[in-house]
Short mmCIF file of C-alpha atoms in Angstrom, two decimals:
data_model
loop_
_atom_site.label_atom_id
_atom_site.label_comp_id
_atom_site.label_asym_id
_atom_site.label_seq_id
_atom_site.Cartn_x
_atom_site.Cartn_y
_atom_site.Cartn_z
CA MET A 195 14.07 -17.63 5.08
CA LYS A 196 12.85 -15.49 2.86
CA LEU A 197 12.97 -14.80 -1.36
CA TYR A 198 11.09 -11.41 -2.09
CA LEU A 199 9.18 -10.66 -4.89
CA PHE A 200 8.54 -6.99 -5.41
CA ASN A 201 4.70 -7.15 -7.48
CA PRO A 202 3.41 -4.16 -7.68
CA GLU A 203 0.72 -5.08 -9.96
CA ASN A 204 -0.41 -8.27 -7.56
CA ASP A 205 -4.35 -6.25 -7.29
CA ILE A 206 -4.92 -6.27 -11.04
CA ALA A 207 -3.47 -10.16 -10.74
CA LEU A 208 -6.20 -10.98 -8.32
CA VAL A 209 -8.31 -9.83 -11.13
CA HIS A 210 -7.42 -12.37 -13.63
CA GLY A 211 -7.00 -15.28 -11.50
CA ARG A 212 -5.11 -18.91 -12.02
CA ARG A 213 -4.87 -16.84 -15.95
CA GLY A 214 -1.87 -15.26 -17.37
CA PHE A 215 -2.40 -11.81 -18.16
CA THR A 216 -0.08 -8.18 -19.52
CA MET A 217 0.86 -5.66 -18.01
CA SER A 218 0.64 -2.26 -19.06
CA PRO A 219 4.11 -0.74 -19.64
CA ILE A 220 3.98 1.27 -16.73
CA VAL A 221 2.62 -1.45 -14.49
CA SER A 222 6.01 -4.34 -15.94
CA ARG A 223 8.30 -0.81 -15.69
CA LEU A 224 7.87 -0.09 -12.23
CA ARG A 225 7.64 -3.92 -11.37
CA ALA A 226 11.43 -3.65 -13.58
CA ASP A 227 12.57 -0.71 -11.86
CA GLY A 228 11.34 -1.21 -8.20
CA ALA A 229 12.77 -4.81 -8.40
CA MET A 230 15.93 -4.42 -5.35
CA LEU A 231 13.61 -1.63 -2.79
CA PRO A 232 12.62 -5.63 -0.79
CA MET A 233 16.47 -5.36 -0.04
CA TRP A 234 15.02 -2.05 2.51
CA TYR A 235 12.74 -4.57 4.13
CA ALA A 236 14.26 -7.72 3.99
CA ASP A 237 16.75 -9.55 6.22
CA LYS A 238 20.07 -11.26 7.10
CA GLY A 239 19.76 -14.47 5.20
CA ASP A 240 17.50 -13.35 2.74
CA ALA A 241 17.03 -13.47 -0.86
CA VAL A 242 15.24 -10.84 -3.58
CA LEU A 243 14.35 -11.77 -6.92
CA GLY A 244 15.59 -10.30 -9.26
CA VAL A 245 18.62 -9.04 -11.60
CA CYS A 246 20.81 -6.22 -10.42
CA ARG A 247 22.78 -4.93 -13.47
CA ASP A 248 24.14 -1.36 -11.11
CA TYR A 249 27.05 -2.81 -9.03
CA VAL A 250 28.23 1.11 -8.38
CA TRP A 251 24.54 1.61 -6.62
CA LEU A 252 24.06 -2.19 -4.58
CA ARG A 253 27.54 -1.94 -3.09
CA SER A 254 27.02 1.91 -2.12
CA VAL A 255 23.86 1.48 0.04
CA CYS A 256 25.19 -2.14 1.17
CA ASP A 257 28.42 -0.41 1.93
CA ALA A 258 26.53 3.00 3.93
CA PHE A 259 23.81 1.03 5.55
CA GLY A 260 24.05 -2.29 6.06
CA LEU A 261 21.99 -4.29 3.62
CA CYS A 262 22.40 -7.98 3.34
CA ALA A 263 20.18 -9.89 0.98
CA GLN A 264 21.29 -10.69 -2.14
CA PRO A 265 19.96 -9.91 -5.51
CA VAL A 266 19.42 -13.78 -6.81
CA GLY A 267 17.83 -14.34 -10.44
CA SER A 268 16.48 -18.25 -8.28
CA VAL A 269 17.18 -20.14 -5.16
CA ASP A 270 17.73 -24.26 -5.26
CA ALA A 271 17.38 -24.21 -1.36
CA PRO A 272 14.23 -25.45 0.21
CA GLU A 273 14.36 -23.46 3.00
CA TYR A 274 13.47 -20.19 0.97
CA ALA A 275 9.49 -19.47 2.12
CA GLY A 276 8.51 -17.01 -0.78
CA SER A 277 7.33 -13.85 -0.02
CA PRO A 278 5.70 -11.63 -2.46
CA TRP A 279 4.33 -8.03 -2.29
CA GLY A 280 1.08 -9.80 -2.42
CA TRP A 281 -0.33 -13.07 -3.02
CA SER A 282 -2.14 -13.73 -6.00
CA PHE A 283 -1.93 -16.64 -8.58
CA ASP A 284 0.63 -15.30 -10.99
CA SER A 285 3.39 -14.12 -7.79
CA ALA A 286 2.97 -17.87 -6.56
CA ARG A 287 3.52 -18.91 -10.02
CA CYS A 288 6.97 -16.80 -10.58
CA LEU A 289 8.04 -17.82 -6.49
CA THR A 290 7.63 -22.00 -7.20
CA ASP A 291 9.50 -20.83 -10.96
CA ALA A 292 12.44 -19.30 -8.45
CA GLY A 293 12.80 -22.23 -6.52
CA ALA A 294 10.78 -21.22 -3.08
CA SER A 295 8.23 -22.36 -1.29
CA VAL A 296 4.71 -20.71 -1.26
CA ILE A 297 1.31 -21.19 0.03
CA GLY A 298 -1.63 -23.62 -1.21
CA ASP A 299 -3.85 -22.30 -3.76
CA ASP A 300 -7.27 -22.27 -1.53
CA ARG A 301 -5.33 -20.00 0.41
CA ILE A 302 -4.76 -17.97 -2.40
CA GLU A 303 -8.09 -17.84 -2.86
CA ARG A 304 -9.53 -16.68 0.36
CA ILE A 305 -6.65 -13.74 0.49
CA ALA A 306 -8.38 -12.89 -3.00
CA MET A 307 -11.56 -13.34 -2.42
CA LEU A 308 -10.90 -11.46 1.29
CA SER A 309 -8.89 -8.26 -1.60
CA HIS A 310 -11.96 -7.16 -2.71
CA ARG A 311 -13.48 -4.04 -1.13
CA ARG A 312 -16.20 -4.97 -0.28
CA ILE A 313 -14.30 -6.26 3.28
CA SER A 314 -13.90 -2.20 3.67
CA VAL A 315 -17.71 -2.88 4.15
CA GLU A 316 -17.93 -6.20 7.38
CA VAL A 317 -15.11 -3.92 8.71
CA MET A 318 -17.03 -0.40 9.12
CA ASN A 319 -20.27 -2.44 9.64
CA ARG A 320 -18.16 -3.69 12.82
CA LEU A 321 -16.92 -0.28 13.92
CA ARG A 322 -20.52 0.97 13.56
CA GLU A 323 -21.23 -1.69 16.26
CA GLU A 324 -17.83 -0.91 18.60
CA LEU A 325 -17.23 3.01 18.19
CA PRO A 326 -19.05 5.30 19.97
CA PHE A 327 -19.03 8.35 17.62
CA ALA A 328 -20.26 8.67 13.84
CA ILE A 329 -18.49 7.33 10.75
CA PRO A 330 -18.94 7.42 7.61
CA ARG A 331 -21.94 5.84 5.54
CA VAL A 332 -21.45 2.81 5.36
CA PRO A 333 -20.09 1.97 1.39
CA VAL A 334 -22.84 0.13 -0.69
CA GLU A 335 -22.34 -2.36 -3.71
CA VAL A 336 -24.05 -2.57 -6.68
CA THR A 337 -24.20 -4.92 -9.58
CA ASP A 338 -25.54 -3.06 -12.14
CA ILE A 339 -26.47 0.89 -13.33
CA ASP A 340 -29.56 1.06 -12.18
CA SER A 341 -28.92 -0.04 -8.70
CA LEU A 342 -26.06 2.71 -8.89
CA ALA A 343 -28.52 5.19 -10.38
CA ALA A 344 -30.28 4.74 -7.61
CA ILE A 345 -27.47 5.93 -5.45
CA VAL A 346 -25.63 8.83 -7.26
CA GLY A 347 -28.14 11.74 -6.87
CA ASP A 348 -27.19 15.68 -5.58
CA ALA A 349 -24.21 14.15 -3.66
CA PRO A 350 -21.24 13.24 -5.06
CA VAL A 351 -19.91 9.71 -4.72
CA TYR A 352 -16.88 7.72 -5.13
CA VAL A 353 -17.45 4.63 -7.51
CA LYS A 354 -15.04 1.88 -6.82
CA ALA A 355 -13.47 -1.38 -8.68
CA PRO A 356 -13.39 -4.41 -6.00
CA TRP A 357 -9.77 -5.44 -7.72
CA SER A 358 -7.66 -2.12 -8.26
CA SER A 359 -4.19 0.02 -6.96
CA SER A 360 -2.72 3.57 -6.72
CA GLY A 361 -6.48 5.69 -6.52
CA ARG A 362 -6.50 3.25 -10.35
CA GLY A 363 -10.07 1.92 -10.53
CA VAL A 364 -11.10 5.29 -7.71
CA PHE A 365 -13.33 7.93 -9.45
CA GLU A 366 -15.60 10.32 -8.35
CA VAL A 367 -19.23 10.60 -9.00
CA ARG A 368 -21.51 13.87 -9.44
CA LYS A 369 -23.40 12.93 -12.88
CA LEU A 370 -24.24 9.22 -13.87
CA ASP A 371 -23.12 10.77 -18.19
CA GLU A 372 -22.98 8.18 -20.49
CA ARG A 373 -19.18 8.21 -20.61
CA VAL A 374 -19.58 7.37 -16.69
CA LYS A 375 -22.06 4.41 -17.61
CA ALA A 376 -19.38 3.30 -20.38
CA ARG A 377 -16.86 3.30 -17.68
CA VAL A 378 -18.97 1.54 -14.67
CA ASN A 379 -19.99 -1.59 -17.08
CA GLY A 380 -16.61 -1.52 -18.43
CA ILE A 381 -15.79 -2.22 -14.73
CA LEU A 382 -18.68 -4.90 -13.50
CA ARG A 383 -18.09 -6.73 -17.57
CA ARG A 384 -14.34 -7.79 -15.43
CA GLN A 385 -15.43 -7.66 -12.53
CA GLY A 386 -18.64 -7.92 -11.36
CA SER A 387 -19.54 -4.97 -9.09
CA VAL A 388 -18.44 -1.64 -7.54
CA LEU A 389 -18.16 0.16 -4.55
CA VAL A 390 -20.40 3.19 -3.51
CA GLU A 391 -19.56 5.65 -1.09
CA GLU A 392 -19.90 9.21 -0.03
CA SER A 393 -17.42 11.90 -1.34
CA LEU A 394 -16.01 13.65 2.04
CA ASP A 395 -14.50 16.92 1.88
CA LYS A 396 -10.80 15.20 2.65
CA LYS A 397 -8.09 17.32 4.29
CA ARG A 398 -5.57 14.59 4.41
CA ASP A 399 -4.92 10.47 3.59
CA PHE A 400 -3.36 8.20 6.07
CA ALA A 401 -2.91 4.66 6.98
CA MET A 402 -3.38 2.65 9.71
CA LEU A 403 -0.90 -0.42 9.49
CA PHE A 404 -0.91 -3.86 11.27
CA ARG A 405 0.83 -7.58 10.65
CA ALA A 406 -1.00 -10.78 10.52
CA ARG A 407 0.70 -13.98 12.32
CA ASP A 408 -0.29 -17.00 12.91
CA GLY A 409 -4.79 -15.50 13.35
CA GLN A 410 -3.27 -12.67 15.30
CA VAL A 411 -2.98 -9.47 13.81
CA GLU A 412 -1.45 -6.53 16.17
CA TRP A 413 -1.12 -2.61 15.67
CA VAL A 414 2.09 -1.88 13.79
CA GLY A 415 1.80 2.12 13.04
CA TYR A 416 1.01 5.24 10.79
CA SER A 417 1.39 6.37 7.05
CA LEU A 418 1.01 9.63 6.14
CA PHE A 419 1.14 9.47 2.67
CA PHE A 420 0.26 12.05 -0.30
CA ASN A 421 -1.47 11.24 -4.45
CA SER A 422 0.32 13.29 -6.95
CA ALA A 423 -1.91 13.69 -10.14
CA GLY A 424 -5.09 12.16 -10.26
CA ASP A 425 -4.83 10.39 -7.36
CA ALA A 426 -1.83 8.26 -7.60
CA TYR A 427 0.42 7.31 -5.02
CA GLY A 428 2.87 9.71 -4.62
CA GLY A 429 4.77 8.87 -1.30
CA ASN A 430 5.44 8.66 2.32
CA ILE A 431 5.71 10.88 4.95
CA LEU A 432 9.49 9.22 7.02
CA ALA A 433 8.86 9.72 10.41
CA GLY A 434 7.49 8.09 13.91
CA ASP A 435 4.70 7.33 15.48
CA ASP A 436 4.24 10.36 17.49
CA LEU A 437 4.73 12.93 15.79
CA ILE A 438 2.52 11.17 12.77
CA GLU A 439 -0.99 11.77 15.05
CA ASP A 440 1.02 14.99 16.24
CA MET A 441 0.12 15.98 12.54
CA LEU A 442 -3.20 13.92 12.32
CA VAL A 443 -4.68 16.61 15.03
CA SER A 444 -3.51 19.07 14.01
CA ALA A 445 -5.16 18.36 10.79
CA GLY A 446 -9.04 18.03 12.35
CA ALA A 447 -8.79 14.14 13.52
CA SER A 448 -8.84 13.68 17.80
CA ARG A 449 -6.30 11.95 19.27
CA ASP A 450 -8.76 9.85 21.48
CA LYS A 451 -10.93 8.48 18.36
CA LEU A 452 -7.10 7.56 16.83
CA HIS A 453 -7.12 5.58 19.93
CA ALA A 454 -9.94 3.79 20.20
CA ILE A 455 -10.19 3.18 16.11
CA ARG A 456 -6.06 1.36 16.64
CA GLY A 457 -7.64 -0.18 20.00
CA VAL A 458 -10.60 -1.99 18.07
CA LEU A 459 -9.50 -2.84 14.76
CA PRO A 460 -6.47 -5.38 15.67
CA SER A 461 -9.88 -8.21 17.39
CA ILE A 462 -11.85 -7.21 14.14
CA LEU A 463 -9.57 -7.88 11.35
CA ALA A 464 -8.22 -11.45 13.24
CA GLY A 465 -12.06 -11.72 13.11
CA LEU A 466 -12.59 -11.06 9.36
CA LEU A 467 -8.34 -12.66 8.33
CA GLY A 468 -8.65 -15.40 10.87
CA ASP A 469 -5.45 -17.17 9.83
CA VAL A 470 -5.00 -16.87 5.68
CA TYR A 471 -2.95 -14.44 6.02
CA ASN A 472 0.48 -13.50 6.88
CA GLY A 473 2.06 -10.38 6.61
CA TYR A 474 2.27 -6.45 7.12
CA PHE A 475 -1.00 -4.83 5.25
CA GLY A 476 -2.49 -1.38 5.95
CA VAL A 477 -6.02 0.13 5.95
CA ASP A 478 -6.51 3.29 4.55
CA MET A 479 -8.38 6.22 6.33
CA LEU A 480 -8.87 10.21 5.77
CA ILE A 481 -9.40 13.11 8.03
CA ALA A 482 -12.73 14.92 6.06
CA ALA A 483 -12.42 18.97 6.80
CA ASP A 484 -15.26 18.49 9.47
CA GLY A 485 -12.22 16.32 11.35
CA MET A 486 -15.10 13.13 10.58
CA ILE A 487 -12.31 10.48 10.28
CA ALA A 488 -13.29 7.74 7.84
CA PRO A 489 -11.47 4.58 9.41
CA CYS A 490 -11.31 2.38 6.62
CA VAL A 491 -11.76 3.40 2.61
CA GLU A 492 -10.42 0.38 2.09
CA VAL A 493 -8.13 -2.27 3.11
CA ASN A 494 -4.57 -3.27 1.05
CA LEU A 495 -4.15 -7.39 2.20
CA ARG A 496 -0.54 -6.99 1.06
CA MET A 497 2.72 -5.19 1.68
CA THR A 498 2.41 -1.99 1.12
CA MET A 499 4.77 1.71 0.56
CA GLY A 500 3.54 3.21 3.74
CA GLY A 501 5.00 -0.21 5.37
CA VAL A 502 7.87 0.24 3.52
CA ALA A 503 8.12 4.60 4.78
CA HIS A 504 7.55 2.92 8.24
CA ILE A 505 10.73 0.12 8.32
CA LEU A 506 13.16 2.61 6.99
CA THR A 507 11.58 5.52 9.65
CA SER A 508 12.56 2.87 12.03
CA ARG A 509 15.71 0.88 10.89
CA TYR A 510 17.26 3.91 8.46
CA VAL A 511 16.10 7.22 9.59
CA SER A 512 18.42 9.19 11.75
CA PRO A 513 16.14 9.70 15.32
CA GLY A 514 14.22 12.96 15.29
CA VAL A 515 14.40 13.11 11.56
CA THR A 516 12.03 13.71 9.41
CA GLY A 517 11.65 13.95 5.41
CA VAL A 518 10.16 11.97 2.69
CA PHE A 519 10.16 8.59 0.45
CA ARG A 520 9.09 8.93 -2.57
CA VAL A 521 7.92 7.09 -6.22
CA MET A 522 9.08 9.42 -8.97
CA HIS A 523 9.01 8.66 -12.76
CA GLY A 524 12.52 10.36 -14.02
CA LEU A 525 14.99 11.45 -12.39
CA PRO A 526 14.47 14.46 -9.83
CA GLU A 527 15.73 17.93 -10.64
CA ALA A 528 18.07 18.06 -7.91
CA THR A 529 19.59 15.43 -5.02
CA ALA A 530 21.33 16.79 -1.97
CA GLY A 531 23.88 14.66 -0.77
CA ALA A 532 23.66 12.51 1.60
CA VAL A 533 24.80 12.04 5.27
CA ILE A 534 25.13 8.69 6.42
CA ASP A 535 26.19 8.16 10.58
CA GLU A 536 25.33 4.34 12.09
CA CYS A 537 23.41 3.11 8.74
CA ARG A 538 21.72 5.92 9.40
CA LEU A 539 20.29 8.65 7.08
CA LYS A 540 21.22 12.19 9.30
CA SER A 541 19.84 14.77 5.93
CA GLY A 542 20.18 14.57 1.71
CA SER A 543 18.74 11.77 -0.81
CA VAL A 544 19.66 8.18 -1.21
CA TYR A 545 18.68 6.13 -4.27
CA LEU A 546 16.37 3.44 -3.03
CA THR A 547 16.75 1.59 -6.13
CA PRO A 548 18.91 1.99 -9.05
CA PRO A 549 18.94 5.00 -10.30
CA SER A 550 16.81 4.87 -13.97
CA ASP A 551 16.66 8.77 -16.47
CA SER A 552 13.37 7.37 -18.07
CA GLY A 553 11.64 5.00 -15.68
CA PHE A 554 11.02 4.95 -12.27
CA ASN A 555 12.77 5.92 -8.88
CA PHE A 556 11.99 5.45 -5.15
CA VAL A 557 13.68 7.69 -3.23
CA MET A 558 13.94 8.43 0.01
CA GLU A 559 14.76 11.99 1.52
CA VAL A 560 15.20 13.58 4.87
CA GLY A 561 16.68 16.52 6.83
CA CYS A 562 14.46 19.46 7.12
CA GLN A 563 10.21 19.91 7.75
CA ASP A 564 10.07 22.00 4.40
CA ILE A 565 10.81 18.74 2.76
CA VAL A 566 7.31 17.26 4.94
CA ASP A 567 5.56 20.48 4.34
CA ARG A 568 5.72 21.11 0.23
CA ASN A 569 4.35 17.80 0.20
CA LEU A 570 1.69 17.57 2.14
#
């Protein structure tokens, strides 16, 4: 049995290590509003850490979709294993306080280091050796402004903080002016380095999803996602893997190259992760306007929204139906009534967490191709 925790601030927690930290009001609200999200990927006998006061919502989704995990404030059975969105000392403390067992400190330390963006450098170097076609240049890690200045030239680059999430800590640099220097120096003080990579003419974001278990890594499927303002995460397409692959090919990717990448990545990732991490994780990728695939933009060594979308599609969306899973601030302007058949959504919208007038809402909407088209 597992005790699930939704802790979307985990990448921030990794920066602070064993030290306590204060979440920003927005991140704190996201965590609170999304606390019930793990109910959709938990199994019978599992529990979700959090108190749900919207009993009408809870009863409706449990009855309609057969959700069986229980929201709890704590557990008193020793067999509950903690299962956070992501592992950090902070999430381990939270789960321990709630009565669940957690992994050891040494594994958390190793997961933190493997969550550093420099892992993308290792993955890209190994992919260059394994793949018989061209991929983008390998990112460079720098520890001072002078090194960054030597890289930034006529072509723009992306600068990335070692630990960050949802588009935060990632920004394009076209000119190394004083504002950019101040921003980079702030990251260098807090995290010690930045990663620099070439800026590609992006046409589509996507990811490949994997699951690690006892030193082995298996390919799970695709994640096709879209961003909101400021490159923050907006949502995911709900569709089967074959259809998502067709969409990627329509965007310019080679099907053979996609298959080659997903064929070699499990062994590369297993070699880097060993038996340190168990669970779902994702490797973000992109398709450039010329069709080139960037096969490792970053490795997200934690549960991802793409992982949630994949489970929603396989468990709760009617076969052959497409739609979107989105995270939005405030209530949508309008929602279509849900048509549910045998615990699967055929059309309409469903709130995956208790609706919030002023907070974050996690919404699943399916029913027509237009829902997909207007978000890509």
